[in-house]
PDB file of C-alpha atoms in Angstrom:
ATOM      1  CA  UNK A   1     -20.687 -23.503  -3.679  1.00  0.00           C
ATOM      2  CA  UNK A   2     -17.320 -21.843  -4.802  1.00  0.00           C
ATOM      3  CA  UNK A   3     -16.636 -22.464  -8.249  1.00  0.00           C
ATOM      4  CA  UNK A   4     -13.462 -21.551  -8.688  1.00  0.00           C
ATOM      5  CA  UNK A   5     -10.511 -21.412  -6.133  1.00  0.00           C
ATOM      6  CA  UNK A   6      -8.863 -17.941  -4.806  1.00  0.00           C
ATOM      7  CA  UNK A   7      -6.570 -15.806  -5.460  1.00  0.00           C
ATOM      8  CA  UNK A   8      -4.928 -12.318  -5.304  1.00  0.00           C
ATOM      9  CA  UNK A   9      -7.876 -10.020  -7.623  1.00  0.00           C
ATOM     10  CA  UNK A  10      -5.529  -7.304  -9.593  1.00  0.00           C
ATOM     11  CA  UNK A  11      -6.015  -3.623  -8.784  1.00  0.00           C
ATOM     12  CA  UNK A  12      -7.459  -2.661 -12.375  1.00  0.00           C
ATOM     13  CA  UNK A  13     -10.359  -5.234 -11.352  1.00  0.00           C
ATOM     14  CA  UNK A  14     -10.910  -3.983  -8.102  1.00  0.00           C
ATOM     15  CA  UNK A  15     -10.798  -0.446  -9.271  1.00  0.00           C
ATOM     16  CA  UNK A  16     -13.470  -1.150 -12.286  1.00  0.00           C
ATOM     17  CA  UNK A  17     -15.997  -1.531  -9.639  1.00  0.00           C
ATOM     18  CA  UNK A  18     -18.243   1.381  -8.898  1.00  0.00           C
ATOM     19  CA  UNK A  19     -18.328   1.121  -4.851  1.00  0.00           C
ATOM     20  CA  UNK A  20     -21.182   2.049  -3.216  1.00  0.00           C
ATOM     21  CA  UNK A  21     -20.471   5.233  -0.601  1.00  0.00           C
ATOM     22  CA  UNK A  22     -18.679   4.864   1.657  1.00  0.00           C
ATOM     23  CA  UNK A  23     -15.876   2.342   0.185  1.00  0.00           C
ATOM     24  CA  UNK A  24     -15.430   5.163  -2.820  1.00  0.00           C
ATOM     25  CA  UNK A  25     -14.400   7.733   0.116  1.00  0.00           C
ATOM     26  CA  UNK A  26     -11.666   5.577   1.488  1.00  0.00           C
ATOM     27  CA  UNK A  27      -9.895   3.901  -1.302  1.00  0.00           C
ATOM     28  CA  UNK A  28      -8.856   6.015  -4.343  1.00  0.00           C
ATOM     29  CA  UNK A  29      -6.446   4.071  -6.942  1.00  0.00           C
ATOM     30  CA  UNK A  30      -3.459   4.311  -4.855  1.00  0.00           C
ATOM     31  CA  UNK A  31      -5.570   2.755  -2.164  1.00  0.00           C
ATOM     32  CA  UNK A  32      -6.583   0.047  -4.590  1.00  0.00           C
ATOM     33  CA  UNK A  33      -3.041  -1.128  -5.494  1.00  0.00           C
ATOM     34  CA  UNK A  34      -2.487  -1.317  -1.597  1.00  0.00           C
ATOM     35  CA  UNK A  35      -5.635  -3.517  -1.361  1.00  0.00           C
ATOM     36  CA  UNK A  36      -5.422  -5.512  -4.088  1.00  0.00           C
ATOM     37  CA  UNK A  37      -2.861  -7.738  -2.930  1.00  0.00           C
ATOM     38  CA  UNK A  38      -4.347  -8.651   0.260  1.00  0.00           C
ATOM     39  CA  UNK A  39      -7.283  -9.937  -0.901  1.00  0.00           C
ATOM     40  CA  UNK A  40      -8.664 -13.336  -1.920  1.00  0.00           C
ATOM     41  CA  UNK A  41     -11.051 -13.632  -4.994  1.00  0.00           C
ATOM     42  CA  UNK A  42     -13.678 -16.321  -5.120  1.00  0.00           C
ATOM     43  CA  UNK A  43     -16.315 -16.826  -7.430  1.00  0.00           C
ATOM     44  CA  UNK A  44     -19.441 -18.580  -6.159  1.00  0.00           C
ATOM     45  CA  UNK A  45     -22.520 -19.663  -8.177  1.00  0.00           C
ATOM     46  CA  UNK A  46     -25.508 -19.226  -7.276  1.00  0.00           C
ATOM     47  CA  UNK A  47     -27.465 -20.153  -4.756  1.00  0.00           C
ATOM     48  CA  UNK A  48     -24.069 -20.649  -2.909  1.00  0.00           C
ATOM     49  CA  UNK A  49     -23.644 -19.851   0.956  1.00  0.00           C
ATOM     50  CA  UNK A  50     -20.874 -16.835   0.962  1.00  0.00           C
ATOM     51  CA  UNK A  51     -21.657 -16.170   4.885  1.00  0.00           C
ATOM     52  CA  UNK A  52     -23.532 -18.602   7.361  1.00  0.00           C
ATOM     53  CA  UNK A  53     -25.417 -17.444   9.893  1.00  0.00           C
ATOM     54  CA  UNK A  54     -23.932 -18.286  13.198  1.00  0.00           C
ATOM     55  CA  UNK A  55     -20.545 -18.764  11.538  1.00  0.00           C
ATOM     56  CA  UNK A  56     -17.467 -16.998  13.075  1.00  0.00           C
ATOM     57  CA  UNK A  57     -16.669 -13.887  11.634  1.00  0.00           C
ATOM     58  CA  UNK A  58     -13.481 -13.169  10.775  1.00  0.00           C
ATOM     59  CA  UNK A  59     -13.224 -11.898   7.195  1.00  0.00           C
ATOM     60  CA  UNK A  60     -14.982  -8.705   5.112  1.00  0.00           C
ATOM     61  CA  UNK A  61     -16.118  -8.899   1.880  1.00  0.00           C
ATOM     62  CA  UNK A  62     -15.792  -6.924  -1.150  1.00  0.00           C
ATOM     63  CA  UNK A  63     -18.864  -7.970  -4.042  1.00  0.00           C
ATOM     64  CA  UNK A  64     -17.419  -7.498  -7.273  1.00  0.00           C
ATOM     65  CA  UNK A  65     -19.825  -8.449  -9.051  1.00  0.00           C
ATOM     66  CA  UNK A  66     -23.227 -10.356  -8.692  1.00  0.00           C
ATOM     67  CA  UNK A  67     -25.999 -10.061  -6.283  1.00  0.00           C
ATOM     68  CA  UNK A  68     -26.480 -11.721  -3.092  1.00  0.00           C
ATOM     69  CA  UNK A  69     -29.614 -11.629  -0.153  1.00  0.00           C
ATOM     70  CA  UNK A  70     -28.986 -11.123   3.385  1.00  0.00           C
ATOM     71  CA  UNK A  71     -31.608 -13.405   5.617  1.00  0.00           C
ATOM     72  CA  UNK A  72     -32.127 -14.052   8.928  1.00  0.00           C
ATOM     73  CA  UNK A  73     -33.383 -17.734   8.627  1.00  0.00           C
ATOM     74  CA  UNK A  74     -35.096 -17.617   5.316  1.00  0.00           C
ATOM     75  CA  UNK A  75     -36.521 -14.084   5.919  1.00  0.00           C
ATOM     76  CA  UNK A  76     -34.819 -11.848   3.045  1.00  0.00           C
ATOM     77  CA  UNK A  77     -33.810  -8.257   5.071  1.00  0.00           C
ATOM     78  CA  UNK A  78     -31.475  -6.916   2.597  1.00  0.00           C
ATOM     79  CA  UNK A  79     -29.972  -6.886  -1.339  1.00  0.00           C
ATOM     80  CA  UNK A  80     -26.358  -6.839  -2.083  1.00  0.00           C
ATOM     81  CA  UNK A  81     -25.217  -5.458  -5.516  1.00  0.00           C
ATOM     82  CA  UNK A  82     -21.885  -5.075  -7.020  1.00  0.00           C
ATOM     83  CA  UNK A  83     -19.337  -2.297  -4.967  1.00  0.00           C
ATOM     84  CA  UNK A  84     -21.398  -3.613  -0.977  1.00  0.00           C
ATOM     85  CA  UNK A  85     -19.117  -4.243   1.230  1.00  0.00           C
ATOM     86  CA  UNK A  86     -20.053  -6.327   4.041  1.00  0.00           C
ATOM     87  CA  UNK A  87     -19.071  -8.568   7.119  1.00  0.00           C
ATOM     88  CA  UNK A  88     -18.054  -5.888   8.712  1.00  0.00           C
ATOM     89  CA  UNK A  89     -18.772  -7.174  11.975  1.00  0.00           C
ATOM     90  CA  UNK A  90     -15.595  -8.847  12.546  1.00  0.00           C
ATOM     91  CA  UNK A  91     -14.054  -5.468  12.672  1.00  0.00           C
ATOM     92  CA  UNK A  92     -16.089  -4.356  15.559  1.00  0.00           C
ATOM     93  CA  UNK A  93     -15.296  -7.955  17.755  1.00  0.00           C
ATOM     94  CA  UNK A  94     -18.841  -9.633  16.890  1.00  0.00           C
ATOM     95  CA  UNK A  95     -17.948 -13.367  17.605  1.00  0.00           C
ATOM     96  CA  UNK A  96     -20.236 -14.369  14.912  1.00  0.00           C
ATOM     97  CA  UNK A  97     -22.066 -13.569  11.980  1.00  0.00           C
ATOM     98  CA  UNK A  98     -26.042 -12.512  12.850  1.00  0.00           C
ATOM     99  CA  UNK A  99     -27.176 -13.188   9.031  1.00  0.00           C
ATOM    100  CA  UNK A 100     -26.967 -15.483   6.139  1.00  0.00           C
ATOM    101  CA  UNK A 101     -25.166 -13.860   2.898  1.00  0.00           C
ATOM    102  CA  UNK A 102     -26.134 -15.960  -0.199  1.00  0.00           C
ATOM    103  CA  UNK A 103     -25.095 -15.342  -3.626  1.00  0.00           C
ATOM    104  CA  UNK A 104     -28.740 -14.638  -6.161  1.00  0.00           C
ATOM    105  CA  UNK A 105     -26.587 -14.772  -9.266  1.00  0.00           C
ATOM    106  CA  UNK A 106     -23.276 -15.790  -9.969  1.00  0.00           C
ATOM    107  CA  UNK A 107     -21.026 -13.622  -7.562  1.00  0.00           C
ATOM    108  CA  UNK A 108     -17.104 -12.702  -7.898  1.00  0.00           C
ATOM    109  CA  UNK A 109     -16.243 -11.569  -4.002  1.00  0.00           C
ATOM    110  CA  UNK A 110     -13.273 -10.172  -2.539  1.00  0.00           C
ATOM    111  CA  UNK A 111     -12.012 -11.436   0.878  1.00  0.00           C
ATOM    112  CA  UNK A 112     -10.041  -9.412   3.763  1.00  0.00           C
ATOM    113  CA  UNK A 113      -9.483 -11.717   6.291  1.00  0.00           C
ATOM    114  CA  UNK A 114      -9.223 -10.448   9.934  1.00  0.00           C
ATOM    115  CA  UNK A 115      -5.476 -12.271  10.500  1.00  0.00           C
ATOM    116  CA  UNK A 116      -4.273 -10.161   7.290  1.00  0.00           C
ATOM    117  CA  UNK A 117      -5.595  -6.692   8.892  1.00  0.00           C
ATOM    118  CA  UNK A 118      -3.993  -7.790  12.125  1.00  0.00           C
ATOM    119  CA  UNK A 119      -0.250  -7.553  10.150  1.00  0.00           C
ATOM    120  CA  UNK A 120      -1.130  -4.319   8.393  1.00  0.00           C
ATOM    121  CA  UNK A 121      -1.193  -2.153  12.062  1.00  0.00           C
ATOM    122  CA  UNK A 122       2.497  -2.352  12.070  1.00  0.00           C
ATOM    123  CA  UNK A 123       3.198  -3.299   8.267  1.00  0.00           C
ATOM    124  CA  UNK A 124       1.320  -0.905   6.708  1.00  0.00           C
ATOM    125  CA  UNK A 125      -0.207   1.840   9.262  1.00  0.00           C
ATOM    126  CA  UNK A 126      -2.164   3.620   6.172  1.00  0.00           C
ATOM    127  CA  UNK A 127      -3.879   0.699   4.722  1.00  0.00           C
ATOM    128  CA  UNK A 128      -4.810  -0.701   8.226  1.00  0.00           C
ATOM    129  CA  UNK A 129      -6.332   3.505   8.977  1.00  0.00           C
ATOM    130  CA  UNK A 130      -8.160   3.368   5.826  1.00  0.00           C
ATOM    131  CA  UNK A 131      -9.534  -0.163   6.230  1.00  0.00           C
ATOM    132  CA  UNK A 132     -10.773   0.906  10.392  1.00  0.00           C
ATOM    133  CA  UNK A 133     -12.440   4.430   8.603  1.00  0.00           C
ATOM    134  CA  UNK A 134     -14.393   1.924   6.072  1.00  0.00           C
ATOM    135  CA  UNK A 135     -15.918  -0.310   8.319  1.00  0.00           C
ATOM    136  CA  UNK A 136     -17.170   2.150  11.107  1.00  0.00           C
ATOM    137  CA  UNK A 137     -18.530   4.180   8.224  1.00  0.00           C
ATOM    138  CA  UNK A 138     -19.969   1.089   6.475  1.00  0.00           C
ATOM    139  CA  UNK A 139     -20.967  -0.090  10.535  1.00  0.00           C
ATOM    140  CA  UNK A 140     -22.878   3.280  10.971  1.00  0.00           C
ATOM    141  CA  UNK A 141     -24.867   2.693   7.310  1.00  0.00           C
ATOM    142  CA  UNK A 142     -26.442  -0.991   8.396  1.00  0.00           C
ATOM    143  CA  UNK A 143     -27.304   0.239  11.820  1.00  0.00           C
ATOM    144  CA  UNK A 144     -29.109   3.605  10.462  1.00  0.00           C
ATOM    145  CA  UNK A 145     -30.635   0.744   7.827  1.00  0.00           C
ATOM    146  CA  UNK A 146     -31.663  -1.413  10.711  1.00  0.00           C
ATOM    147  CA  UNK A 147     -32.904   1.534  13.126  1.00  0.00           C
ATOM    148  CA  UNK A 148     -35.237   3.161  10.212  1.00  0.00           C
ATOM    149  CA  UNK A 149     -36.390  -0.296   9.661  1.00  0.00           C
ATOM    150  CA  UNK A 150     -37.521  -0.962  13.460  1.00  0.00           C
ATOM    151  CA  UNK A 151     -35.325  -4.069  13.527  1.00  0.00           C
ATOM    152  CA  UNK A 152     -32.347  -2.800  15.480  1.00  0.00           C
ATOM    153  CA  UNK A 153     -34.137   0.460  17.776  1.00  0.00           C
ATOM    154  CA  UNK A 154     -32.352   3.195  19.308  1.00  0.00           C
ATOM    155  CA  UNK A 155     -29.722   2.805  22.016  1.00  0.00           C
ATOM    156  CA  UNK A 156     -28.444   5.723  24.222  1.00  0.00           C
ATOM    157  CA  UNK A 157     -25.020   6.832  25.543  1.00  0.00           C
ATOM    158  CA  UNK A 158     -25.902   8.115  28.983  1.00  0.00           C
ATOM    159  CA  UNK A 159     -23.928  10.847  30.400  1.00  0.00           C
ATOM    160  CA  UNK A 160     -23.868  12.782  33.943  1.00  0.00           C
ATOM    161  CA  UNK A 161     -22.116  13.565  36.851  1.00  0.00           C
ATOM    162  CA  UNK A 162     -22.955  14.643  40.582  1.00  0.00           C
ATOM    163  CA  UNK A 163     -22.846  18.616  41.039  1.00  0.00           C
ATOM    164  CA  UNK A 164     -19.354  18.532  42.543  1.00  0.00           C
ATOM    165  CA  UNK A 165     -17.945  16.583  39.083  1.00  0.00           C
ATOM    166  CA  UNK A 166     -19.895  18.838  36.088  1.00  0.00           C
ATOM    167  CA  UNK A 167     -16.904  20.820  35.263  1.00  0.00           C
ATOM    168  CA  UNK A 168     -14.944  17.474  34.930  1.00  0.00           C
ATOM    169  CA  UNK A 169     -17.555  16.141  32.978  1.00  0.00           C
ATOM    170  CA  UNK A 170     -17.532  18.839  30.497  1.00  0.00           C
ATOM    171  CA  UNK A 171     -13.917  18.997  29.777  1.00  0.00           C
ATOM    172  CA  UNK A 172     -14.470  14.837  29.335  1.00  0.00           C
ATOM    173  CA  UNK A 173     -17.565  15.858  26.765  1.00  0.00           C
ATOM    174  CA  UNK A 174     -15.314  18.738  25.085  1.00  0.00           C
ATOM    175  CA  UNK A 175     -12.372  16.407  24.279  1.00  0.00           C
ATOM    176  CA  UNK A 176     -14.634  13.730  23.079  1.00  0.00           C
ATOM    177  CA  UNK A 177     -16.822  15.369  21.543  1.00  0.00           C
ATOM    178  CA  UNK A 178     -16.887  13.832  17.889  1.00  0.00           C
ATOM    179  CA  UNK A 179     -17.251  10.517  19.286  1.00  0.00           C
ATOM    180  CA  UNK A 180     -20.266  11.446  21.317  1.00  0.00           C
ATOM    181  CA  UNK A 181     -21.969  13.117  18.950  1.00  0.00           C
ATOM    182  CA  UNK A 182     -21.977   9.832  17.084  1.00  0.00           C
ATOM    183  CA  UNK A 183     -24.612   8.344  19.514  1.00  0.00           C
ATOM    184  CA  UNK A 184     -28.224   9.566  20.692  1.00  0.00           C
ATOM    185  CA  UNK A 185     -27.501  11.084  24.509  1.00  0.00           C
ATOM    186  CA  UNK A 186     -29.654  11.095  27.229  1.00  0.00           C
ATOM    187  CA  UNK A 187     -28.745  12.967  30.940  1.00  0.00           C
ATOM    188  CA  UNK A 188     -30.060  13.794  33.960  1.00  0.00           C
ATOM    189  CA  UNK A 189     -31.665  17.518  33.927  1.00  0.00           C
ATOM    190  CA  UNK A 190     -28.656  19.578  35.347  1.00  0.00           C
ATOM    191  CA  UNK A 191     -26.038  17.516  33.195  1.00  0.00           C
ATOM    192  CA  UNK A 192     -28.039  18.108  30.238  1.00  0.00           C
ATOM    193  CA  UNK A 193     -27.838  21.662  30.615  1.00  0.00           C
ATOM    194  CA  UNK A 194     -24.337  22.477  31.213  1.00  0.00           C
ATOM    195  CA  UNK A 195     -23.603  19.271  28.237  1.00  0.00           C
ATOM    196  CA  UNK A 196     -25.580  21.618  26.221  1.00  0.00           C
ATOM    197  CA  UNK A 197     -24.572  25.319  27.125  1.00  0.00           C
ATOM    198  CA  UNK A 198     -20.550  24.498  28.055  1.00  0.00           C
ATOM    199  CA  UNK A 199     -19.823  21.544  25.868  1.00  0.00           C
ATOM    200  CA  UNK A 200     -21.655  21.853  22.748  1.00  0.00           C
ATOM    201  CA  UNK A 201     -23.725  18.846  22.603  1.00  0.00           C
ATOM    202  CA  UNK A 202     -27.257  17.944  21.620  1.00  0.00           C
ATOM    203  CA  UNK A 203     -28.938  15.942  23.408  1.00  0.00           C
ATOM    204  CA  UNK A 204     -32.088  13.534  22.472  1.00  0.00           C
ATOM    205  CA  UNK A 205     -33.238  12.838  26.043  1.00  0.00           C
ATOM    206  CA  UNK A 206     -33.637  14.818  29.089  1.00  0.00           C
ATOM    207  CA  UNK A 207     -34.733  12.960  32.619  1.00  0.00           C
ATOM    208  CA  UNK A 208     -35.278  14.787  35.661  1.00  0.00           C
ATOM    209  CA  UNK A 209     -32.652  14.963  38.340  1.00  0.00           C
ATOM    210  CA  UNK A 210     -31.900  12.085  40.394  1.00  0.00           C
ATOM    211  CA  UNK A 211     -32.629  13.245  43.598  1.00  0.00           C
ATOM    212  CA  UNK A 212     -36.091  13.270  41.591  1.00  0.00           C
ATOM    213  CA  UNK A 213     -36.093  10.468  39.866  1.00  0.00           C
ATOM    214  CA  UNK A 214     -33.522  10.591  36.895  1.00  0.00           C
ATOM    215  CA  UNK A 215     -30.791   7.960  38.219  1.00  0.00           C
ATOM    216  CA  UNK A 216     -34.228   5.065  38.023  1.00  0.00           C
ATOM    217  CA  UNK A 217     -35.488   6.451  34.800  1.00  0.00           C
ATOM    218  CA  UNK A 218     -32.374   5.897  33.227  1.00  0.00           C
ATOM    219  CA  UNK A 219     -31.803   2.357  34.657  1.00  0.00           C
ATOM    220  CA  UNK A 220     -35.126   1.824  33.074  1.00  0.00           C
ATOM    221  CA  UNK A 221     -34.039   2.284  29.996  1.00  0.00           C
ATOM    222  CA  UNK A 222     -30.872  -0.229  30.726  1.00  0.00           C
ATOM    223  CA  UNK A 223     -33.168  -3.112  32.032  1.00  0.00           C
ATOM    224  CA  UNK A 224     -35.373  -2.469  28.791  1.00  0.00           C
ATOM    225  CA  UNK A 225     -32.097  -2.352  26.098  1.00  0.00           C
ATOM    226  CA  UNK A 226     -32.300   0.985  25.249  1.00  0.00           C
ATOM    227  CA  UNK A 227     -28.818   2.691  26.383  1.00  0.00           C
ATOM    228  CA  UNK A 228     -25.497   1.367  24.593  1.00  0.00           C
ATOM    229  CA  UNK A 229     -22.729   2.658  28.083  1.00  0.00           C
ATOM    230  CA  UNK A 230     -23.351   5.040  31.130  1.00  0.00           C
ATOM    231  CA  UNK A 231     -20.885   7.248  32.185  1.00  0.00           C
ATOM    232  CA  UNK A 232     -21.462   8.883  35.664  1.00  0.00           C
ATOM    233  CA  UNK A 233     -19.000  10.463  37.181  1.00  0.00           C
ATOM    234  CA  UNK A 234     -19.846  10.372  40.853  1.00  0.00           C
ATOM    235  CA  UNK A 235     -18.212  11.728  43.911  1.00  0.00           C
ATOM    236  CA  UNK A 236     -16.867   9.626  45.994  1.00  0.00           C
ATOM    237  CA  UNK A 237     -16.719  11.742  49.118  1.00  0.00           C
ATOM    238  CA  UNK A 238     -19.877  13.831  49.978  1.00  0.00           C
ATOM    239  CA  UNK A 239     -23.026  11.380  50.721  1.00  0.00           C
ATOM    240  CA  UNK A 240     -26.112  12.199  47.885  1.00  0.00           C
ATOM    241  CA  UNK A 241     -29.913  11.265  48.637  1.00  0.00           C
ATOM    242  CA  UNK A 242     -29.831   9.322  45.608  1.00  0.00           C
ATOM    243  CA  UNK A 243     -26.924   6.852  46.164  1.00  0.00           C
ATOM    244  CA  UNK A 244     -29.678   3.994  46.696  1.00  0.00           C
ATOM    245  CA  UNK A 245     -30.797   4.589  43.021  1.00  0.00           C
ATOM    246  CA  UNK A 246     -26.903   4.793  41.830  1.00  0.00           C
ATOM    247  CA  UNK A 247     -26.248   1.680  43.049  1.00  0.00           C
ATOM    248  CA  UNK A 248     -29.396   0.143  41.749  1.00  0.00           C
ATOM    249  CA  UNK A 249     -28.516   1.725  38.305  1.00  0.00           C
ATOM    250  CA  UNK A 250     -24.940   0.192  38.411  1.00  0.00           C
ATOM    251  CA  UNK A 251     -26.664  -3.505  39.447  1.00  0.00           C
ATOM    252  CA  UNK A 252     -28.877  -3.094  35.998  1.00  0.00           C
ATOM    253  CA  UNK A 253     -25.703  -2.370  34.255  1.00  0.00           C
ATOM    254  CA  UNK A 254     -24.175  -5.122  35.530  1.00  0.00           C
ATOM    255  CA  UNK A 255     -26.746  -7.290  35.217  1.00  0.00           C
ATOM    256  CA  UNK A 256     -27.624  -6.464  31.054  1.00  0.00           C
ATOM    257  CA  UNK A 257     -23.813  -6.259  30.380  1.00  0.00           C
ATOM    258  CA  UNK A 258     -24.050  -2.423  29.859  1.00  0.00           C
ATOM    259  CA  UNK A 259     -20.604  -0.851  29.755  1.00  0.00           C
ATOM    260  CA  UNK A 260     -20.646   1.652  33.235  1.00  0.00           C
ATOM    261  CA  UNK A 261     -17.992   3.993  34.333  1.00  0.00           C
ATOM    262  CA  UNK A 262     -17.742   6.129  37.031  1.00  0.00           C
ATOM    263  CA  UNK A 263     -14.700   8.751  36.419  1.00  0.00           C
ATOM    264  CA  UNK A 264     -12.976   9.716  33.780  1.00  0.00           C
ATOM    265  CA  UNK A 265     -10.473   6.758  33.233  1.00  0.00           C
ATOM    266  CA  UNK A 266     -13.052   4.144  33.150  1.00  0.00           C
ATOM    267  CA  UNK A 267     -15.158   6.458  31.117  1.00  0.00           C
ATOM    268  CA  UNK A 268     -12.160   6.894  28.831  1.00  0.00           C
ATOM    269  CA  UNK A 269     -12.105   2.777  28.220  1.00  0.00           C
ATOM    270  CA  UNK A 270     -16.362   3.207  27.378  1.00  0.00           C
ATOM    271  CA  UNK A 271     -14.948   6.538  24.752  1.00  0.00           C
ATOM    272  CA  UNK A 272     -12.691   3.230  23.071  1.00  0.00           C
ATOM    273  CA  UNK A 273     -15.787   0.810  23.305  1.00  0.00           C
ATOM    274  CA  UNK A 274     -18.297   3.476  21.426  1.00  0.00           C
ATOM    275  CA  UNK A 275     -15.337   4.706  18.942  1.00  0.00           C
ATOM    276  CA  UNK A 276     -14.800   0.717  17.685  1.00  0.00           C
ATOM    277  CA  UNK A 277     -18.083  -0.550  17.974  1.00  0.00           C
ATOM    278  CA  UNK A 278     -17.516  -2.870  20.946  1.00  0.00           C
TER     279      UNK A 278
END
């Protein structure tokens, strides 16, 4: 239970906290006295419910001090120590929260609630930047932590086009190029190769071509939860052997909920998608 009611935590206390990487990278002491005010302080005792699995998520958290367990159900995943920062799933438009947080000691945490970001965009452009740079960084940390754990595995970006659309999808792969480098790729044999020699990118899986088989391989991995989006730019004029698989691939899509997009402005909504985490 909360022991003690809320309020605004001053930047000195904030700043005495050693965060753990990567909250130290975006908030310096200038940052802090930005911060500071925002936030609500609570202090919970232990044994206390801070986050309840299932609940909706609409705040982060800050741990000032204390430690805390992350379960799923009464299964213990994860520790919390003093400078985590966590619930960062409301930032990325998760409806609700996938674990328990509970406090193991007596705990002094720092809330940001979602509403209060929402002001900053126009308010204060710098805090609301900084605050979007934490939380994909601190996004990218528990999913590395789940994927080296086998709990959350690996899920592709898939990326091709038809012969007559490479060059387009190149300069697409060029200009997004730090985004997509984020992600594991996987593309059908000729895409990989020009991604790879005209575009810069590495890629972790090659399929064969679709005409031989590459448009159903990758729709395998869709129907089995292993790609994240699909972007195929496809030409809509000349008639390709493959179109059968195509449209089977863009039923699986459809089907799993897998973000698919077919030219460059739909593929430039999937770029947004993979850049905020959904």
């Amino acid at each position: 239970m909360e022991v003690k009611g809320s309020r605004h935590p001053t930047a000195k206390e904030v700043g005495e906290v050693t965060w753990v990487h990567p909250a130290a990278d975006h908030f310096d002491g200038p940052g802090l006295d930005m911060l500071a005010p925002h936030l609500d302080r609570h202090e919970f005792s232990t044994g206390s419910v801070i986050i309840e699995q299932g609940g909706d998520a609409n705040s982060l958290f800050f741990l000032l001090s204390g430690e805390c367990a992350v379960l799923d159900g009464e299964r213990r995943i994860a520790s919390l120590g003093p400078g985590s920062v966590f619930g960062e799933g409301a930032f990325r438009g998760d409806p609700s929260r996938n674990a328990e947080i509970r406090a193991l000691t007596d705990a002094v945490i720092c809330e940001l609630s979602i509403a209060t970001v929402e002001e900053m965009v126009q308010s204060e452009p710098e805090l609301f930047h900084r605050l979007l740079a934490l939380t994909e960084a601190v996004c990218d940390i528990h999913r590395a932590e789940r994927q080296a754990s086998g709990e959350d595995p690996v899920r592709y970006v898939a990326i091709l086009a038809h012969d007559g659309r490479l060059e387009e999808l190149v300069s697409f792969a060029r200009e997004h190029h730090s985004v997509l480098t984020c992600f594991p790729l996987v593309a059908t044999a000729t895409s990989a190769r020009v991604l790879r020699s005209e575009a810069d990118l590495d890629l972790a899986e090659q399929v064969l071509s679709g005409p031989f088989g590459g448009d159903q391989a990758i729709g395998a991995m869709v129907a089995t939860g292993k790609v994240e989006a699909v972007i195929f730019l496809r030409d809509p004029v000349d008639s390709h052997t493959d179109s059968p698989d195509i449209e089977a691939l863009g039923r699986l899509c459809d089907l799993h909920r897998v973000p698919f997009a077919s030219n460059t402005s739909t593929a430039e909504a999937v770029i947004l998608h993979l850049a905020t985490g959904g």
